[in-house]
mmCIF file of C-alpha atoms in Angstrom:
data_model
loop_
_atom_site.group_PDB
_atom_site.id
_atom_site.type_symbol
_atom_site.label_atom_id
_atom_site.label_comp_id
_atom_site.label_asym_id
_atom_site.label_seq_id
_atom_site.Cartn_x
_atom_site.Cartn_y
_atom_site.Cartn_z
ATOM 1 C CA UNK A 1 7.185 23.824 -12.539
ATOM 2 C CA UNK A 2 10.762 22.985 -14.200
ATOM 3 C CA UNK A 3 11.255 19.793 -15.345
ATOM 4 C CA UNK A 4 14.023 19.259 -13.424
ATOM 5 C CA UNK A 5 11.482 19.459 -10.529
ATOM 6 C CA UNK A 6 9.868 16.439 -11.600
ATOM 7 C CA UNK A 7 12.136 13.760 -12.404
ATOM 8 C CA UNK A 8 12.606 10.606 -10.759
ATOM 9 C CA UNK A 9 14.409 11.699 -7.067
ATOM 10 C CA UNK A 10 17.185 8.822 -6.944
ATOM 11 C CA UNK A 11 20.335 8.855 -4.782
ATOM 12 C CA UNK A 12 22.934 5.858 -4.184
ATOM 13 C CA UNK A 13 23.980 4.256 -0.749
ATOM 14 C CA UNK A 14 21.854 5.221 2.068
ATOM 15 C CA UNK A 15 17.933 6.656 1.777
ATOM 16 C CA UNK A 16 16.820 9.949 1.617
ATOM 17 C CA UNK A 17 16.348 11.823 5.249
ATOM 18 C CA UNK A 18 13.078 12.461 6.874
ATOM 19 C CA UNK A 19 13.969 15.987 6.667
ATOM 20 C CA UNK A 20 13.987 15.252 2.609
ATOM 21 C CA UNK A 21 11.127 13.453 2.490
ATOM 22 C CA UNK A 22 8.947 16.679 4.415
ATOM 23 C CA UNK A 23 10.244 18.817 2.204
ATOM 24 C CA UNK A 24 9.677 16.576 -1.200
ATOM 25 C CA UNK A 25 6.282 16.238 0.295
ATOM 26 C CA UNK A 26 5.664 19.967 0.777
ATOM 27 C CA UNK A 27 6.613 20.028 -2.788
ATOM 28 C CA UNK A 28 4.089 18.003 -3.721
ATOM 29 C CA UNK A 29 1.104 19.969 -3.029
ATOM 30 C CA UNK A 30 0.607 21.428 -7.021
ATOM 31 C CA UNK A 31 2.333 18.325 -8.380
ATOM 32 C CA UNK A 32 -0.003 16.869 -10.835
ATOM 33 C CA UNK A 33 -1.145 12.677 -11.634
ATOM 34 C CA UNK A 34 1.027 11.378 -14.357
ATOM 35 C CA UNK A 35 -1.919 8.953 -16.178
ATOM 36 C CA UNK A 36 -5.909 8.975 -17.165
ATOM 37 C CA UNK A 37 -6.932 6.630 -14.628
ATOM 38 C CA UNK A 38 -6.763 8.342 -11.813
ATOM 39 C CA UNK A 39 -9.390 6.258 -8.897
ATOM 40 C CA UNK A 40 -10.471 3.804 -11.039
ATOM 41 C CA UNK A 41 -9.499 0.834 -8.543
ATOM 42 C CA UNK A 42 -12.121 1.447 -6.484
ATOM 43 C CA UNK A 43 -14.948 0.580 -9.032
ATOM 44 C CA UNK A 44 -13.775 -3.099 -8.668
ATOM 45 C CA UNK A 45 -14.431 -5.433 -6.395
ATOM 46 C CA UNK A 46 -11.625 -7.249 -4.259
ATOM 47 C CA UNK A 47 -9.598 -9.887 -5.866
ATOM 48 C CA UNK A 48 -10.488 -8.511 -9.367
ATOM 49 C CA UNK A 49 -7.104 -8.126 -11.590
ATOM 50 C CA UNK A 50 -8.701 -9.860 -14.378
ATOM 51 C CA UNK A 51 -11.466 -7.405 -14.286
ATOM 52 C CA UNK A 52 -9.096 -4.369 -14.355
ATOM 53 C CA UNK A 53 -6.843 -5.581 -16.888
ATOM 54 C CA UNK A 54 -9.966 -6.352 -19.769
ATOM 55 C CA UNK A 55 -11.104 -2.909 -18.691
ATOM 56 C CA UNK A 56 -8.139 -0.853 -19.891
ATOM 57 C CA UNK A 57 -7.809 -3.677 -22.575
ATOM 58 C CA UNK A 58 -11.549 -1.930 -23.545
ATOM 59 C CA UNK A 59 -10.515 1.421 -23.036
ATOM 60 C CA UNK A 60 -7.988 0.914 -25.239
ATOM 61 C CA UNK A 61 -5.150 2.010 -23.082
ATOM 62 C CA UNK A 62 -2.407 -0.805 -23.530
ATOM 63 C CA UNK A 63 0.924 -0.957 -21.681
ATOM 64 C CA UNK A 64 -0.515 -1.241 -17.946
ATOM 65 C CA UNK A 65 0.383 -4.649 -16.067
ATOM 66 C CA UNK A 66 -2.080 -5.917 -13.434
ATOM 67 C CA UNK A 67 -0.590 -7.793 -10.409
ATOM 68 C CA UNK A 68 -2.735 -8.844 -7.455
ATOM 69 C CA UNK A 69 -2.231 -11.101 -4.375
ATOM 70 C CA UNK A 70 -4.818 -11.766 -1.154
ATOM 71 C CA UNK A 71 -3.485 -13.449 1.957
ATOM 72 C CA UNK A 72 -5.642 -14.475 5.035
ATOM 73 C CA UNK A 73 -5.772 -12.996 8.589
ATOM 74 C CA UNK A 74 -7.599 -14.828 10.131
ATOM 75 C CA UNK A 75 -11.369 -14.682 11.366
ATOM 76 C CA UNK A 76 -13.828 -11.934 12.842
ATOM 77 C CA UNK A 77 -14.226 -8.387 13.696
ATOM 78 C CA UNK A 78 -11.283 -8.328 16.185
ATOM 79 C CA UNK A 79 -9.068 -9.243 13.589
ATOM 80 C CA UNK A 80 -10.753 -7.511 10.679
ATOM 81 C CA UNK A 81 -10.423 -4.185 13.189
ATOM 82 C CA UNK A 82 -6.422 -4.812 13.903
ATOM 83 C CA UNK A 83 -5.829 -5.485 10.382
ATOM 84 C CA UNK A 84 -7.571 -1.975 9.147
ATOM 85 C CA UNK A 85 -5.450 -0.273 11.674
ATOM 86 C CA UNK A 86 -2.733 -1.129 10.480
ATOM 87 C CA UNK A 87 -3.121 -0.591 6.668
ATOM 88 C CA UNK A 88 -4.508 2.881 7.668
ATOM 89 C CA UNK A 89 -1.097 4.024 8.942
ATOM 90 C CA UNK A 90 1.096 2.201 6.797
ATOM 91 C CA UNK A 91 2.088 -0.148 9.392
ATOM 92 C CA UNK A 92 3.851 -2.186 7.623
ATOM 93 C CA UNK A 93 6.907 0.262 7.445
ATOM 94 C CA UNK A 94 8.571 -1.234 10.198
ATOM 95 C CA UNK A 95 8.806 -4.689 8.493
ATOM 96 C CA UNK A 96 9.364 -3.941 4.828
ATOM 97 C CA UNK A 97 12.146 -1.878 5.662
ATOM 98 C CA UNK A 98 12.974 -1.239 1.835
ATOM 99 C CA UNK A 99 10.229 -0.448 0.804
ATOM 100 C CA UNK A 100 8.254 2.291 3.275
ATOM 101 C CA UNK A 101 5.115 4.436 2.815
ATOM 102 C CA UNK A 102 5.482 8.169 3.976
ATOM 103 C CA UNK A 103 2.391 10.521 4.530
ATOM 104 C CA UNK A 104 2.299 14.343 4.494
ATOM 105 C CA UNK A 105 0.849 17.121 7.293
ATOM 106 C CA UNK A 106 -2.426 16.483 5.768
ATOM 107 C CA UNK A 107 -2.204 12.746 4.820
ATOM 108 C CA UNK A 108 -3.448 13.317 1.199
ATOM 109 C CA UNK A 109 0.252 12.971 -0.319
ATOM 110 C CA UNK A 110 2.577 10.022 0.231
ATOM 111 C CA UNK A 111 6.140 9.176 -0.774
ATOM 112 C CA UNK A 112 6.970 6.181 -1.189
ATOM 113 C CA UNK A 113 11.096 5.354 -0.286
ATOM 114 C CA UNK A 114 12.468 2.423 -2.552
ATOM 115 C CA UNK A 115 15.965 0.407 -2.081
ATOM 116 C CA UNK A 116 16.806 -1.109 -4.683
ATOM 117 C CA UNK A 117 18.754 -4.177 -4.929
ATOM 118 C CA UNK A 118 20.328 -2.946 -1.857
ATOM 119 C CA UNK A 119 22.259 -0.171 -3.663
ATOM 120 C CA UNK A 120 20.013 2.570 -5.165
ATOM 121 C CA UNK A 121 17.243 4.556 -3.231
ATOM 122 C CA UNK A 122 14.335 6.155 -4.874
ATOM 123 C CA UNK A 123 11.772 8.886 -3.576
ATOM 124 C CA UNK A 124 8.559 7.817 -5.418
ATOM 125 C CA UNK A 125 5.525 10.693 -5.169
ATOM 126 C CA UNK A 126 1.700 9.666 -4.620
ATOM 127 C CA UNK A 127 -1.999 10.862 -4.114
ATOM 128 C CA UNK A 128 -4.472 9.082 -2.197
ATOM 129 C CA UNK A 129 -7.284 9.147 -3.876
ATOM 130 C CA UNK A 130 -9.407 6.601 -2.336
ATOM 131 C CA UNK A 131 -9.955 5.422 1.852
ATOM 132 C CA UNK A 132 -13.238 4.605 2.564
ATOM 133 C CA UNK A 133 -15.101 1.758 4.506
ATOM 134 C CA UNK A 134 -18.229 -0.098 3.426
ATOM 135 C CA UNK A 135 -20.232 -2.821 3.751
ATOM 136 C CA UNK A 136 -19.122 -5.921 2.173
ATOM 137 C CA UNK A 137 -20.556 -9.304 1.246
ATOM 138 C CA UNK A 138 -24.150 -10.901 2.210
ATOM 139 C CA UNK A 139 -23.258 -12.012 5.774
ATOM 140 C CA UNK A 140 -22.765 -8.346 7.383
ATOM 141 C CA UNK A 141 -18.910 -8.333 6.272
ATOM 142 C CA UNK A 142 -16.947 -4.843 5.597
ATOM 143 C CA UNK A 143 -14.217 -4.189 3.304
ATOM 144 C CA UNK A 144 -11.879 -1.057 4.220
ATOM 145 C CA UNK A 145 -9.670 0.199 1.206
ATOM 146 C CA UNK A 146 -6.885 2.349 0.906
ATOM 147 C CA UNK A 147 -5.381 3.561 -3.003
ATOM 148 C CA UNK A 148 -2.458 5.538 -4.014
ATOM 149 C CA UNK A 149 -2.129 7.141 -7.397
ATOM 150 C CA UNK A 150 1.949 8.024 -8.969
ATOM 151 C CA UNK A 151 2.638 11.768 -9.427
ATOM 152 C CA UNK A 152 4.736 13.546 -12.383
ATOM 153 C CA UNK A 153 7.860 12.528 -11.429
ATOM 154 C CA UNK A 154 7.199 8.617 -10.542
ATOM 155 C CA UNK A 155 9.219 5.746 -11.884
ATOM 156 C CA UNK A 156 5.860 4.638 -13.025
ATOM 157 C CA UNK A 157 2.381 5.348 -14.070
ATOM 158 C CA UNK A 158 -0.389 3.958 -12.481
ATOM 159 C CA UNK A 159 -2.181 3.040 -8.842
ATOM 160 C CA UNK A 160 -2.009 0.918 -6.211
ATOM 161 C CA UNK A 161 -4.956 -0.162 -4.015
ATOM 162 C CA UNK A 162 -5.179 -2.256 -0.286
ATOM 163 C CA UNK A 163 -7.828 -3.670 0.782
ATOM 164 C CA UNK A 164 -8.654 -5.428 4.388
ATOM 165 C CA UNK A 165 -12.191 -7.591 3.846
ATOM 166 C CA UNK A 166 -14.274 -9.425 6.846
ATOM 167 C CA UNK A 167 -17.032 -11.836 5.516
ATOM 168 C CA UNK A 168 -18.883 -10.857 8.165
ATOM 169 C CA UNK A 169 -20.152 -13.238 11.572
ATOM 170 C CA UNK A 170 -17.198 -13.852 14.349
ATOM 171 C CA UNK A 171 -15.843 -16.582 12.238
ATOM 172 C CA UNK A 172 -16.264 -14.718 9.106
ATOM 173 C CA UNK A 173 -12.352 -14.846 7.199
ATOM 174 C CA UNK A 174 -10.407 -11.789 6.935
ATOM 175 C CA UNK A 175 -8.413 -10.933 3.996
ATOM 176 C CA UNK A 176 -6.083 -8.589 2.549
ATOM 177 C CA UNK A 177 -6.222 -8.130 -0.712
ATOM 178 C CA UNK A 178 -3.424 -6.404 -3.027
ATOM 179 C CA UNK A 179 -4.281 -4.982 -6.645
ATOM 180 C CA UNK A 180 -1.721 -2.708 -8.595
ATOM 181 C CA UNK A 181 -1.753 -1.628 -12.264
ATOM 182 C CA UNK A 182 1.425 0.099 -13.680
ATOM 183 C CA UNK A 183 3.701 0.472 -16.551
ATOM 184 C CA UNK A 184 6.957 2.561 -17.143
ATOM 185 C CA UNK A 185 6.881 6.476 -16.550
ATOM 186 C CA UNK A 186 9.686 8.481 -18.180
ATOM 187 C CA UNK A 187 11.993 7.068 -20.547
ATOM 188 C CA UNK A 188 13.828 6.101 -17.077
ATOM 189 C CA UNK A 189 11.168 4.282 -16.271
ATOM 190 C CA UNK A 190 10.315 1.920 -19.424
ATOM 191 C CA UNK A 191 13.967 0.972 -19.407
ATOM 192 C CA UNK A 192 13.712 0.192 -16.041
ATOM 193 C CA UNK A 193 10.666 -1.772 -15.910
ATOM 194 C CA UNK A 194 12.465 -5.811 -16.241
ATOM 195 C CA UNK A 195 14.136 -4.855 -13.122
ATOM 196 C CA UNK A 196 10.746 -3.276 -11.175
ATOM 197 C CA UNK A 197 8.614 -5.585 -11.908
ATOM 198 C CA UNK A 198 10.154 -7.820 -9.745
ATOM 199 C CA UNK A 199 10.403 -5.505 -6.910
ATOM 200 C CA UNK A 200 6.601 -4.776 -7.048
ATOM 201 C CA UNK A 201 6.180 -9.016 -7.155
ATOM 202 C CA UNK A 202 8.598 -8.694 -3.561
ATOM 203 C CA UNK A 203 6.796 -5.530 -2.304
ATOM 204 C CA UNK A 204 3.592 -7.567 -2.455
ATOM 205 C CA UNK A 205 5.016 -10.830 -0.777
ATOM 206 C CA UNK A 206 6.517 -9.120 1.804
ATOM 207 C CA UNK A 207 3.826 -6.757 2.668
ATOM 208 C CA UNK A 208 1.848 -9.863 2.835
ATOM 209 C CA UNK A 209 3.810 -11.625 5.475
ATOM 210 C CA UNK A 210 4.309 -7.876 6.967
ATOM 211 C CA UNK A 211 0.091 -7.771 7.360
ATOM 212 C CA UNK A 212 -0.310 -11.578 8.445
ATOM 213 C CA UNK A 213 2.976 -10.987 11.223
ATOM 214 C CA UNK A 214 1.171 -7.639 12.792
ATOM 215 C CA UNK A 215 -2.220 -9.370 13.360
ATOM 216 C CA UNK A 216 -0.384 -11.969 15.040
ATOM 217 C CA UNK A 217 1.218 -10.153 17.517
ATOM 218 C CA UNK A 218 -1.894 -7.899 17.793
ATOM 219 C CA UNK A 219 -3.495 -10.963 18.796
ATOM 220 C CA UNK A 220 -0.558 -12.314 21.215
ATOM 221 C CA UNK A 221 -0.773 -8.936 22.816
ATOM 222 C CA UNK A 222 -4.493 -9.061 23.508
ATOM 223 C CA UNK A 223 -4.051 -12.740 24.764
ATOM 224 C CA UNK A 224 -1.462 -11.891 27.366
ATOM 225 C CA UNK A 225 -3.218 -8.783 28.482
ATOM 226 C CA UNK A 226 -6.299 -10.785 29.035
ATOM 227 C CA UNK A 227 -4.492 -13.296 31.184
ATOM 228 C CA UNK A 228 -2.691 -10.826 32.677
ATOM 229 C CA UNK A 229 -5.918 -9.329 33.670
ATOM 230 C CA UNK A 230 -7.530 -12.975 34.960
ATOM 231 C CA UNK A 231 -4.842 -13.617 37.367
ATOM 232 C CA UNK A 232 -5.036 -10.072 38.780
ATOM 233 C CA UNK A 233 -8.610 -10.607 38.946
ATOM 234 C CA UNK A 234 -7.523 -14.148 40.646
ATOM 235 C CA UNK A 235 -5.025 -12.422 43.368
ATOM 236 C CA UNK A 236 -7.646 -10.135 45.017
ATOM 237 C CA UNK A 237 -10.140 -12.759 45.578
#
């Protein structure tokens, strides 16, 4: 593989086509992970940036930045169900229109398609390498998680990891949990990074609101449909 092949796939003015992004994709299939850590999100618990960060602190690894945010659904299996959904497929790509999640045939690889200050686009590769479900908590809870890991040819090194976590019990809270740990890939990259980091602080806010918004009108839907469904009940009486 050239090196040309794997540097940072940035155009300015509009976004790369869907056509591009199937064929970066394609491309991806013998396109190696650009840092050691490759999985290591899932050995921690939810809500546990502190823990990551002292762990690479140990490992002696320095460099990596830990960011994490957690916003609440709301409460129950319904809602816990909805919100998995839509993490699964990358829902959230029709509100955070700048910042998108695109899978491959086989959805193992992922690009992720980046405007910038509302001037540069970037074509970011990615692995998943974690998307399980489990049981969670003491009160018959689940947590479902989903983790991306950066390619050669990222902006950055590192992984990303979504989480959606029911307490268990219908009024058991829902939440959905953020964790990301990254530093500068390329020399591109490391120059870049006062200008990223605060794009990863918006990716996380909006994807937030973007997770909270969708299990809203989930719920609306389900509302109407059920009242819809009472007064047709009502009308053949």
């Amino acid at each position: 593989m050239s090196m040309a092949s794997r540097l940072p796939q940035i155009r300015v003015g509009w976004p790369h086509s869907y056509k591009q992004v199937q064929h970066y994709l394609i491309a991806l299939r013998q396109r190696k992970f650009n840092h050691m850590y490759v999985g290591v999100t899932q050995e921690f618990l939810p809500y546990g940036g502190r823990v990551v960060e002292d762990w690479l602190r140990h490992k002696g690894y320095e460099g990596f930045r830990v960011k994490t945010r957690r916003v609440l659904l709301g409460k129950g299996p319904e809602i816990y169900a909805t919100a998995k959904k839509n993490m699964v497929n990358w829902s959230w790509n029709e509100k955070v229109r700048w910042s998108q999640f695109l899978e491959g045939e086989h959805g193992i690889n992922v690009v992720s398609r980046i405007r910038a200050y509302g001037l540069f686009w970037t074509m970011n590769p990615l692995r998943k390498v974690l998307c399980h479900e489990k049981a969670w908590g003491k009160q018959g809870g689940a947590v479902a998680a989903v983790a991306v890991s950066t390619l050669q040819g990222h902006l950055l090194e590192g992984e990303e990891r979504f989480c959606v976590c029911w307490e268990g019990g219908k009024q058991g809270d829902v939440w959905f949990d953020m964790l990301s740990f990254s530093k500068g890939g390329f020399p591109l990259g490391k120059l870049l990074m006062p200008l990223i980091r605060p794009l990863q602080d918006r990716f996380f806010a909006d994807l937030g609101n973007a997770m909270q918004s969708a299990v809203r009108e989930a719920v609306a839907l389900r509302e109407k449909e059920a009242e819809e469904a009472k007064l047709a009940r009502k009308w053949r009486k």
